[in-house]
mmCIF file of C-alpha atoms in Angstrom:
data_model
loop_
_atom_site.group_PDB
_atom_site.id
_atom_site.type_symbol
_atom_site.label_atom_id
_atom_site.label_comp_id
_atom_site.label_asym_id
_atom_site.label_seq_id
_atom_site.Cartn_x
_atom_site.Cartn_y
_atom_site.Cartn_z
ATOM 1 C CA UNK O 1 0.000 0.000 0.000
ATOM 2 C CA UNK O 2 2.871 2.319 0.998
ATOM 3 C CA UNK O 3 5.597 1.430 -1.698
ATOM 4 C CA UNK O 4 3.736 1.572 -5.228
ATOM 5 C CA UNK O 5 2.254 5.163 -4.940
ATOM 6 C CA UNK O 6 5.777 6.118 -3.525
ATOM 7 C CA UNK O 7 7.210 4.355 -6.708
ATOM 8 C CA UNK O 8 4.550 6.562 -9.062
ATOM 9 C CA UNK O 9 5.869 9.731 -7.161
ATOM 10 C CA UNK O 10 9.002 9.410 -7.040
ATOM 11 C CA UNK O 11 9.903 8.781 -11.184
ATOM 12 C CA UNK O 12 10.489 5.158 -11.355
ATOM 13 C CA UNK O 13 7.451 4.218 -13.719
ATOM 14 C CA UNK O 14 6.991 7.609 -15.428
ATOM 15 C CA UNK O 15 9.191 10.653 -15.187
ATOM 16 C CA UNK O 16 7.799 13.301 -12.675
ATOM 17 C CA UNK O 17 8.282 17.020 -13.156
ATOM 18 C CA UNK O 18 8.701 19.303 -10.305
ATOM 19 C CA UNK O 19 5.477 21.579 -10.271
ATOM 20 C CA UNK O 20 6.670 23.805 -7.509
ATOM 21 C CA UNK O 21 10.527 24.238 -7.379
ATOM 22 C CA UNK O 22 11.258 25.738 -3.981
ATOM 23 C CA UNK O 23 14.658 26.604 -4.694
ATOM 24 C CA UNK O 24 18.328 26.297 -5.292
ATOM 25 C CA UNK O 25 20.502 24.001 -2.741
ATOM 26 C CA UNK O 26 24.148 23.955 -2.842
ATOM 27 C CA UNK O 27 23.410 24.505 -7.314
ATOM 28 C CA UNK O 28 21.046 21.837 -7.318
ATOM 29 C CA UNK O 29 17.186 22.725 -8.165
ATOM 30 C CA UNK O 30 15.013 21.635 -5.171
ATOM 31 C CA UNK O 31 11.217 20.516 -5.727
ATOM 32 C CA UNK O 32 9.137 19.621 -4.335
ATOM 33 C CA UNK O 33 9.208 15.520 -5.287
ATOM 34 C CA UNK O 34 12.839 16.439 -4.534
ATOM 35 C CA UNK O 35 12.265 15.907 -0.555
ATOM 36 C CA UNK O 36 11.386 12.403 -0.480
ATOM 37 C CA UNK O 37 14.499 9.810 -1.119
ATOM 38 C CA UNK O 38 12.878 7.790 -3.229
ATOM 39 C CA UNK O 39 13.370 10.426 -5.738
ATOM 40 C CA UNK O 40 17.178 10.897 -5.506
ATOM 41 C CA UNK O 41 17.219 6.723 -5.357
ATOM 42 C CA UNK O 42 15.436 6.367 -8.343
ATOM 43 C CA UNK O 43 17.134 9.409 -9.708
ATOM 44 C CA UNK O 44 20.995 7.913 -9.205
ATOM 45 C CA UNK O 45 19.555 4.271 -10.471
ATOM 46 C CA UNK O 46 18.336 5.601 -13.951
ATOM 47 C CA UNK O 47 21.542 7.786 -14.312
ATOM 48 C CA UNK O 48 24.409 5.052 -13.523
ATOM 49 C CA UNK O 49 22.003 2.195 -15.363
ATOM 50 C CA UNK O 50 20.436 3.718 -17.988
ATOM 51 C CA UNK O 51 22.660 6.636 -19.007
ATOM 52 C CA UNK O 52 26.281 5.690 -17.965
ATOM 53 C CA UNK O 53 27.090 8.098 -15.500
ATOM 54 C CA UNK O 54 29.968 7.677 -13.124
ATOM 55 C CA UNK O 55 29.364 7.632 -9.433
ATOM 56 C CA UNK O 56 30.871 11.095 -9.156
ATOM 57 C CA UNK O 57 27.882 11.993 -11.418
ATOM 58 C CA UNK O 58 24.825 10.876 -9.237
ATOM 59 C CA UNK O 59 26.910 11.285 -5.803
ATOM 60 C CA UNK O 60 24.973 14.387 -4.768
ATOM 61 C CA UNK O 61 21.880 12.254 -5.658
ATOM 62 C CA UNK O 62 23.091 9.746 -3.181
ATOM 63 C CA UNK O 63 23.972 11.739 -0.650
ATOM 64 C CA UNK O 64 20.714 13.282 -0.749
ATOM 65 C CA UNK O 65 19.130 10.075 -0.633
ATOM 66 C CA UNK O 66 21.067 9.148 2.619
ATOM 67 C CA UNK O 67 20.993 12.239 4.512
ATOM 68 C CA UNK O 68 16.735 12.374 3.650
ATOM 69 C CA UNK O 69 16.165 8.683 5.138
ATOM 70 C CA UNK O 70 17.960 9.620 8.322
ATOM 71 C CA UNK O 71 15.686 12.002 8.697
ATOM 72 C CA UNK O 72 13.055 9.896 8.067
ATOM 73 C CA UNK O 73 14.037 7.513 10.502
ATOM 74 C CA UNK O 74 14.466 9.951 12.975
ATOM 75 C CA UNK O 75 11.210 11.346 12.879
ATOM 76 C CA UNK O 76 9.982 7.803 12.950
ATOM 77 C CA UNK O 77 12.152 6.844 16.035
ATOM 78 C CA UNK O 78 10.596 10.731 17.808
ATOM 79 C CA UNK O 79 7.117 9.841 16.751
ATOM 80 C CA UNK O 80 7.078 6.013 18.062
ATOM 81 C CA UNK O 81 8.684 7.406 21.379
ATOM 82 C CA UNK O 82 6.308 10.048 21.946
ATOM 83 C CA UNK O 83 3.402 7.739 21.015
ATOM 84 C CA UNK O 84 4.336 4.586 22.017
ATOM 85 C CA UNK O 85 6.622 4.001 24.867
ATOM 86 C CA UNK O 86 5.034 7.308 26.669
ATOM 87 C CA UNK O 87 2.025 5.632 26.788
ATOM 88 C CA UNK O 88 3.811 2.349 29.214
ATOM 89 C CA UNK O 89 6.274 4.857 31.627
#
């Protein structure tokens, strides 16, 4: 239920324009598909496998992608505490 609308929005069965570009980061264009790491994932993937690019070409990509799931899992580990384990003290 979770992964194949993420898969739909993040470019991996059709290519996804960014409607609302919220800005520039470090020269990179930032949208608003660009905050979910499933993007920059499927982003690096097409470019090393489909186009050739070196790693040094998609390595912002990746580092996007791993700096945007710790997040994730950080708000996940903050949300389950709150919710979950204040609920037994």
């Amino acid at each position: 239920m979770i992964a194949v609308p993420l898969s739909f929005l993040s470019g991996a069965f059709f290519p996804v324009r960014d409607a609302v570009v919220l800005g520039d980061f470090f020269g990179h264009p930032l949208g608003l598909t660009d905050l979910s790491p499933w993007t920059h994932t499927t982003k690096a993937l097409v470019g090393m496998l489909t186009f050739g690019k070196s790693f040094s070409d998609v390595q912002w990509n990746i580092f996007m992608q791993v700096g945007l799931t710790t997040v994730l899992f950080l708000a996940g580990i903050a949300l389950f505490s709150r919710r979950r384990l204040a609920a037994q003290r």
